[in-house]
Amino acid sequence: DAMVIQNPRYQVTQFGKPVTLSCSQTLNHNVMYWYQQKSSQAPKLLFHYYDKDFNNEADTPDNFQSRRPNTSFCFLDIRSPGLGDAAMYLCATSGYGGEGVAGELFFGEGSRLTVL
Amino acid sequence: DAKTTQPNSMESNEEEPVHLPCNHSTISGTDYIHWYRQLPSQGPEYVIHGLTSNVNNRMASLAIAEDRKSSTLILHRATLRDAAVYYCILRDRGAQKLVFGQGTRLTINP
């Protein structure tokens, strides 16, 4: 059974029209991540939450926002998508093991965004 | 984040072992060596990780050099399903973030 679920799998939007991507998890992990992956590139971390603490990467554009209303759900909002924002958006979660060691990340299948 | 260096691509044959190298000469004492892989059209998945000793699991083995400046991911008997991009990543013991480098694209020939 899928443990990290992303919706929608495919999203088409118009230039400048806001988009929200969602991610839910059944693992009860306290850390959730959003990555952007463009064609033939490695995933790039946009931001992550540790519980409700939001951690933004320094080079993440202001156009990208996130919300985490509870442990299970996290949203990625793209306020005014440009052509350069077309990409796969990956959600991931991780927990913490014993002695404060960070656990492995579990990824969803991604949401592919097309901007027309 | 400390940097890793991997070959851009590698090729191997089905049912043969594959050794994927990774250099990480600036590794710090608290950095774990993680490997993830990304199959086509899927999100990345965890493969294995280690600190100093060699590690084995059902997917692969991780061989870590004595000075920890390099490591090798070993797939003992490659299948077509192992064709993917393999990422070697250094991650501090308690770090929340996981930062991907460019990875090695592995092709498996039938």
mmCIF file of C-alpha atoms in Angstrom:
data_model
loop_
_atom_site.group_PDB
_atom_site.id
_atom_site.type_symbol
_atom_site.label_atom_id
_atom_site.label_comp_id
_atom_site.label_asym_id
_atom_site.label_seq_id
_atom_site.Cartn_x
_atom_site.Cartn_y
_atom_site.Cartn_z
ATOM 1 C CA ASP A 1 0.000 0.000 0.000
ATOM 2 C CA ALA A 2 1.251 3.455 -0.877
ATOM 3 C CA MET A 3 2.537 5.299 2.174
ATOM 4 C CA VAL A 4 3.150 8.707 0.610
ATOM 5 C CA ILE A 5 0.379 9.732 -1.735
ATOM 6 C CA GLN A 6 0.540 12.710 -4.033
ATOM 7 C CA ASN A 7 -2.350 14.323 -5.862
ATOM 8 C CA PRO A 8 -2.860 15.005 -8.606
ATOM 9 C CA ARG A 9 -0.369 12.857 -10.487
ATOM 10 C CA TYR A 10 -0.636 15.195 -13.471
ATOM 11 C CA GLN A 11 -1.543 18.863 -13.370
ATOM 12 C CA VAL A 12 -1.866 21.210 -16.331
ATOM 13 C CA THR A 13 -2.183 24.902 -15.649
ATOM 14 C CA GLN A 14 -1.925 28.163 -17.506
ATOM 15 C CA PHE A 15 0.830 30.695 -17.095
ATOM 16 C CA GLY A 16 0.138 32.657 -13.907
ATOM 17 C CA LYS A 17 -2.771 30.510 -12.696
ATOM 18 C CA PRO A 18 -2.219 29.317 -9.098
ATOM 19 C CA VAL A 19 -1.748 25.631 -8.456
ATOM 20 C CA THR A 20 -1.882 23.514 -5.297
ATOM 21 C CA LEU A 21 -0.319 20.087 -5.043
ATOM 22 C CA SER A 22 -1.077 17.830 -2.108
ATOM 23 C CA CYS A 23 0.762 15.131 -0.238
ATOM 24 C CA SER A 24 -0.515 12.783 2.430
ATOM 25 C CA GLN A 25 1.307 10.155 4.451
ATOM 26 C CA THR A 26 0.316 7.172 6.558
ATOM 27 C CA LEU A 27 3.721 6.769 8.228
ATOM 28 C CA ASN A 28 3.187 9.339 10.983
ATOM 29 C CA HIS A 29 6.595 10.809 10.158
ATOM 30 C CA ASN A 30 7.424 14.187 11.598
ATOM 31 C CA VAL A 31 9.456 15.458 8.647
ATOM 32 C CA MET A 32 7.929 16.218 5.247
ATOM 33 C CA TYR A 33 9.782 17.515 2.205
ATOM 34 C CA TRP A 34 9.039 19.038 -1.165
ATOM 35 C CA TYR A 35 11.461 18.573 -4.038
ATOM 36 C CA GLN A 36 11.380 19.927 -7.573
ATOM 37 C CA GLN A 37 12.822 17.762 -10.332
ATOM 38 C CA LYS A 38 13.229 19.089 -13.852
ATOM 39 C CA SER A 39 13.890 16.864 -16.826
ATOM 40 C CA SER A 40 17.231 14.991 -16.636
ATOM 41 C CA GLN A 41 18.163 16.733 -13.388
ATOM 42 C CA ALA A 42 18.474 15.579 -9.806
ATOM 43 C CA PRO A 43 15.716 16.408 -7.313
ATOM 44 C CA LYS A 44 16.182 19.848 -5.776
ATOM 45 C CA LEU A 45 14.994 20.489 -2.230
ATOM 46 C CA LEU A 46 12.553 23.390 -1.990
ATOM 47 C CA PHE A 47 11.679 23.244 1.707
ATOM 48 C CA HIS A 48 10.818 20.884 4.519
ATOM 49 C CA TYR A 49 8.854 20.758 7.735
ATOM 50 C CA TYR A 50 9.991 19.307 10.995
ATOM 51 C CA ASP A 51 6.630 18.954 12.706
ATOM 52 C CA LYS A 52 5.229 22.481 12.232
ATOM 53 C CA ASP A 53 8.630 24.150 11.894
ATOM 54 C CA PHE A 54 9.067 25.340 8.320
ATOM 55 C CA ASN A 55 12.545 25.329 6.764
ATOM 56 C CA ASN A 56 12.941 27.130 3.464
ATOM 57 C CA GLU A 57 15.967 26.621 1.219
ATOM 58 C CA ALA A 58 17.760 29.899 0.539
ATOM 59 C CA ASP A 59 17.306 29.678 -3.227
ATOM 60 C CA THR A 60 13.631 28.673 -3.264
ATOM 61 C CA PRO A 61 11.665 31.391 -5.092
ATOM 62 C CA ASP A 62 8.965 33.282 -3.195
ATOM 63 C CA ASN A 63 6.500 31.985 -5.759
ATOM 64 C CA PHE A 64 6.568 28.668 -3.903
ATOM 65 C CA GLN A 65 4.759 28.351 -0.592
ATOM 66 C CA SER A 66 3.830 25.432 1.608
ATOM 67 C CA ARG A 67 1.322 24.542 4.293
ATOM 68 C CA ARG A 68 1.219 21.674 6.726
ATOM 69 C CA PRO A 69 -2.111 21.704 8.562
ATOM 70 C CA ASN A 70 -1.440 18.438 10.408
ATOM 71 C CA THR A 71 1.046 15.565 10.579
ATOM 72 C CA SER A 72 -0.489 13.693 7.669
ATOM 73 C CA PHE A 73 -0.873 16.396 5.052
ATOM 74 C CA CYS A 74 1.365 18.888 3.317
ATOM 75 C CA PHE A 75 0.579 21.221 0.413
ATOM 76 C CA LEU A 76 2.719 22.955 -2.171
ATOM 77 C CA ASP A 77 1.262 26.203 -3.519
ATOM 78 C CA ILE A 78 2.689 27.789 -6.642
ATOM 79 C CA ARG A 79 1.244 31.280 -6.672
ATOM 80 C CA SER A 80 1.972 32.319 -10.254
ATOM 81 C CA PRO A 81 3.444 29.467 -12.274
ATOM 82 C CA GLY A 82 5.843 30.348 -15.022
ATOM 83 C CA LEU A 83 7.047 28.181 -17.878
ATOM 84 C CA GLY A 84 10.208 27.474 -15.894
ATOM 85 C CA ASP A 85 8.172 25.876 -13.106
ATOM 86 C CA ALA A 86 7.159 22.930 -15.265
ATOM 87 C CA ALA A 87 8.625 19.951 -13.452
ATOM 88 C CA MET A 88 7.949 16.878 -11.367
ATOM 89 C CA TYR A 89 7.223 17.781 -7.767
ATOM 90 C CA LEU A 90 8.145 15.121 -5.258
ATOM 91 C CA CYS A 91 6.933 14.833 -1.694
ATOM 92 C CA ALA A 92 8.859 12.773 0.855
ATOM 93 C CA THR A 93 8.690 11.955 4.543
ATOM 94 C CA SER A 94 11.124 10.738 7.155
ATOM 95 C CA GLY A 95 11.127 9.947 10.826
ATOM 96 C CA TYR A 96 13.823 9.740 13.435
ATOM 97 C CA GLY A 97 15.291 6.503 14.696
ATOM 98 C CA GLY A 98 16.992 5.864 17.964
ATOM 99 C CA GLU A 99 19.544 8.302 19.376
ATOM 100 C CA GLY A 100 18.420 11.135 17.123
ATOM 101 C CA VAL A 101 19.600 9.565 13.878
ATOM 102 C CA ALA A 102 17.611 10.775 10.891
ATOM 103 C CA GLY A 103 15.704 8.043 9.108
ATOM 104 C CA GLU A 104 15.449 7.187 5.442
ATOM 105 C CA LEU A 105 13.194 9.222 3.176
ATOM 106 C CA PHE A 106 10.061 7.733 1.649
ATOM 107 C CA PHE A 107 8.991 9.391 -1.596
ATOM 108 C CA GLY A 108 5.674 9.650 -3.328
ATOM 109 C CA GLU A 109 5.326 9.026 -7.044
ATOM 110 C CA GLY A 110 5.325 12.723 -7.799
ATOM 111 C CA SER A 111 3.034 15.286 -9.391
ATOM 112 C CA ARG A 112 3.990 16.337 -12.894
ATOM 113 C CA LEU A 113 3.181 19.976 -13.593
ATOM 114 C CA THR A 114 2.765 21.316 -17.103
ATOM 115 C CA VAL A 115 2.491 25.077 -17.631
ATOM 116 C CA LEU A 116 0.900 26.293 -20.874
ATOM 117 C CA ASP B 1 26.926 19.878 2.575
ATOM 118 C CA ALA B 2 29.961 17.775 1.728
ATOM 119 C CA LYS B 3 30.128 16.890 -1.936
ATOM 120 C CA THR B 4 30.151 13.507 -3.676
ATOM 121 C CA THR B 5 31.502 12.672 -7.130
ATOM 122 C CA GLN B 6 30.009 9.889 -9.244
ATOM 123 C CA PRO B 7 30.423 8.856 -12.884
ATOM 124 C CA ASN B 8 27.621 10.250 -15.040
ATOM 125 C CA SER B 9 26.757 6.859 -16.480
ATOM 126 C CA MET B 10 27.635 3.180 -16.320
ATOM 127 C CA GLU B 11 26.559 0.138 -18.238
ATOM 128 C CA SER B 12 26.436 -3.515 -17.271
ATOM 129 C CA ASN B 13 24.899 -6.792 -18.318
ATOM 130 C CA GLU B 14 21.999 -8.625 -16.794
ATOM 131 C CA GLU B 15 22.888 -11.169 -14.095
ATOM 132 C CA GLU B 16 26.367 -9.710 -13.626
ATOM 133 C CA PRO B 17 27.583 -7.792 -10.552
ATOM 134 C CA VAL B 18 27.682 -4.005 -10.733
ATOM 135 C CA HIS B 19 30.022 -1.783 -8.739
ATOM 136 C CA LEU B 20 28.965 1.862 -8.555
ATOM 137 C CA PRO B 21 31.729 4.115 -7.195
ATOM 138 C CA CYS B 22 31.390 7.315 -5.192
ATOM 139 C CA ASN B 23 34.116 9.691 -4.047
ATOM 140 C CA HIS B 24 33.594 11.890 -1.004
ATOM 141 C CA SER B 25 37.003 13.180 0.041
ATOM 142 C CA THR B 26 35.594 15.958 2.279
ATOM 143 C CA ILE B 27 33.404 13.646 4.345
ATOM 144 C CA SER B 28 33.155 14.584 8.018
ATOM 145 C CA GLY B 29 33.146 12.235 10.981
ATOM 146 C CA THR B 30 29.391 12.423 11.496
ATOM 147 C CA ASP B 31 28.397 12.025 7.829
ATOM 148 C CA TYR B 32 26.577 8.863 6.883
ATOM 149 C CA ILE B 33 26.871 7.621 3.298
ATOM 150 C CA HIS B 34 23.426 7.111 1.787
ATOM 151 C CA TRP B 35 22.419 5.609 -1.523
ATOM 152 C CA TYR B 36 19.092 6.185 -3.207
ATOM 153 C CA ARG B 37 17.964 5.182 -6.648
ATOM 154 C CA GLN B 38 15.310 6.522 -8.979
ATOM 155 C CA LEU B 39 13.665 4.218 -11.469
ATOM 156 C CA PRO B 40 12.135 5.806 -14.582
ATOM 157 C CA SER B 41 8.974 7.812 -13.860
ATOM 158 C CA GLN B 42 9.102 7.095 -10.115
ATOM 159 C CA GLY B 43 10.185 8.907 -6.983
ATOM 160 C CA PRO B 44 13.575 8.040 -5.494
ATOM 161 C CA GLU B 45 13.803 5.058 -3.161
ATOM 162 C CA TYR B 46 16.216 4.289 -0.360
ATOM 163 C CA VAL B 47 18.795 1.606 -1.085
ATOM 164 C CA ILE B 48 21.288 1.469 1.766
ATOM 165 C CA HIS B 49 23.397 3.573 4.102
ATOM 166 C CA GLY B 50 26.472 3.183 6.289
ATOM 167 C CA LEU B 51 28.950 5.028 8.468
ATOM 168 C CA THR B 52 32.208 3.075 8.662
ATOM 169 C CA SER B 53 31.599 -0.631 8.286
ATOM 170 C CA ASN B 54 30.450 -2.418 5.173
ATOM 171 C CA VAL B 55 26.705 -2.978 5.070
ATOM 172 C CA ASN B 56 24.482 -5.533 3.401
ATOM 173 C CA ASN B 57 20.756 -5.645 2.844
ATOM 174 C CA ARG B 58 18.361 -7.399 0.512
ATOM 175 C CA MET B 59 18.893 -4.822 -2.228
ATOM 176 C CA ALA B 60 22.635 -4.241 -2.234
ATOM 177 C CA SER B 61 25.939 -4.070 -0.388
ATOM 178 C CA LEU B 62 27.865 -0.964 0.556
ATOM 179 C CA ALA B 63 31.631 -1.136 0.752
ATOM 180 C CA ILE B 64 33.247 1.813 2.529
ATOM 181 C CA ALA B 65 36.952 2.571 2.225
ATOM 182 C CA GLU B 66 38.954 2.538 5.414
ATOM 183 C CA ASP B 67 39.603 6.306 5.204
ATOM 184 C CA ARG B 68 35.905 6.844 4.300
ATOM 185 C CA LYS B 69 36.837 9.027 1.330
ATOM 186 C CA SER B 70 35.158 6.693 -1.106
ATOM 187 C CA SER B 71 32.521 3.996 -1.196
ATOM 188 C CA THR B 72 31.073 1.479 -3.644
ATOM 189 C CA LEU B 73 27.507 0.323 -4.031
ATOM 190 C CA ILE B 74 27.429 -3.300 -5.138
ATOM 191 C CA LEU B 75 24.493 -4.907 -6.894
ATOM 192 C CA HIS B 76 25.367 -8.586 -6.764
ATOM 193 C CA ARG B 77 23.333 -9.776 -9.730
ATOM 194 C CA ALA B 78 21.838 -6.994 -11.807
ATOM 195 C CA THR B 79 18.426 -7.348 -13.387
ATOM 196 C CA LEU B 80 16.753 -5.148 -15.972
ATOM 197 C CA ARG B 81 14.713 -3.705 -13.122
ATOM 198 C CA ASP B 82 17.878 -2.241 -11.606
ATOM 199 C CA ALA B 83 18.226 0.248 -14.464
ATOM 200 C CA ALA B 84 17.942 3.592 -12.677
ATOM 201 C CA VAL B 85 19.801 6.698 -11.572
ATOM 202 C CA TYR B 86 21.793 5.949 -8.426
ATOM 203 C CA TYR B 87 22.546 8.778 -6.026
ATOM 204 C CA CYS B 88 25.327 8.728 -3.447
ATOM 205 C CA ILE B 89 24.596 11.296 -0.736
ATOM 206 C CA LEU B 90 26.355 12.372 2.436
ATOM 207 C CA ARG B 91 24.009 13.154 5.274
ATOM 208 C CA ASP B 92 24.971 14.267 8.739
ATOM 209 C CA ARG B 93 23.847 11.946 11.509
ATOM 210 C CA GLY B 94 20.941 14.033 12.687
ATOM 211 C CA ALA B 95 20.334 16.160 9.604
ATOM 212 C CA GLN B 96 16.778 16.499 8.412
ATOM 213 C CA LYS B 97 17.766 17.459 4.867
ATOM 214 C CA LEU B 98 18.779 15.118 2.065
ATOM 215 C CA VAL B 99 20.514 16.917 -0.794
ATOM 216 C CA PHE B 100 20.906 15.083 -4.102
ATOM 217 C CA GLY B 101 23.933 15.328 -6.391
ATOM 218 C CA GLN B 102 23.848 14.374 -10.054
ATOM 219 C CA GLY B 103 23.988 10.599 -9.675
ATOM 220 C CA THR B 104 25.007 7.752 -11.992
ATOM 221 C CA ARG B 105 22.647 6.567 -14.685
ATOM 222 C CA LEU B 106 22.944 2.762 -14.778
ATOM 223 C CA THR B 107 21.957 0.911 -17.935
ATOM 224 C CA ILE B 108 21.502 -2.861 -17.831
ATOM 225 C CA ASN B 109 21.822 -4.779 -21.076
ATOM 226 C CA PRO B 110 19.805 -7.983 -21.574
#
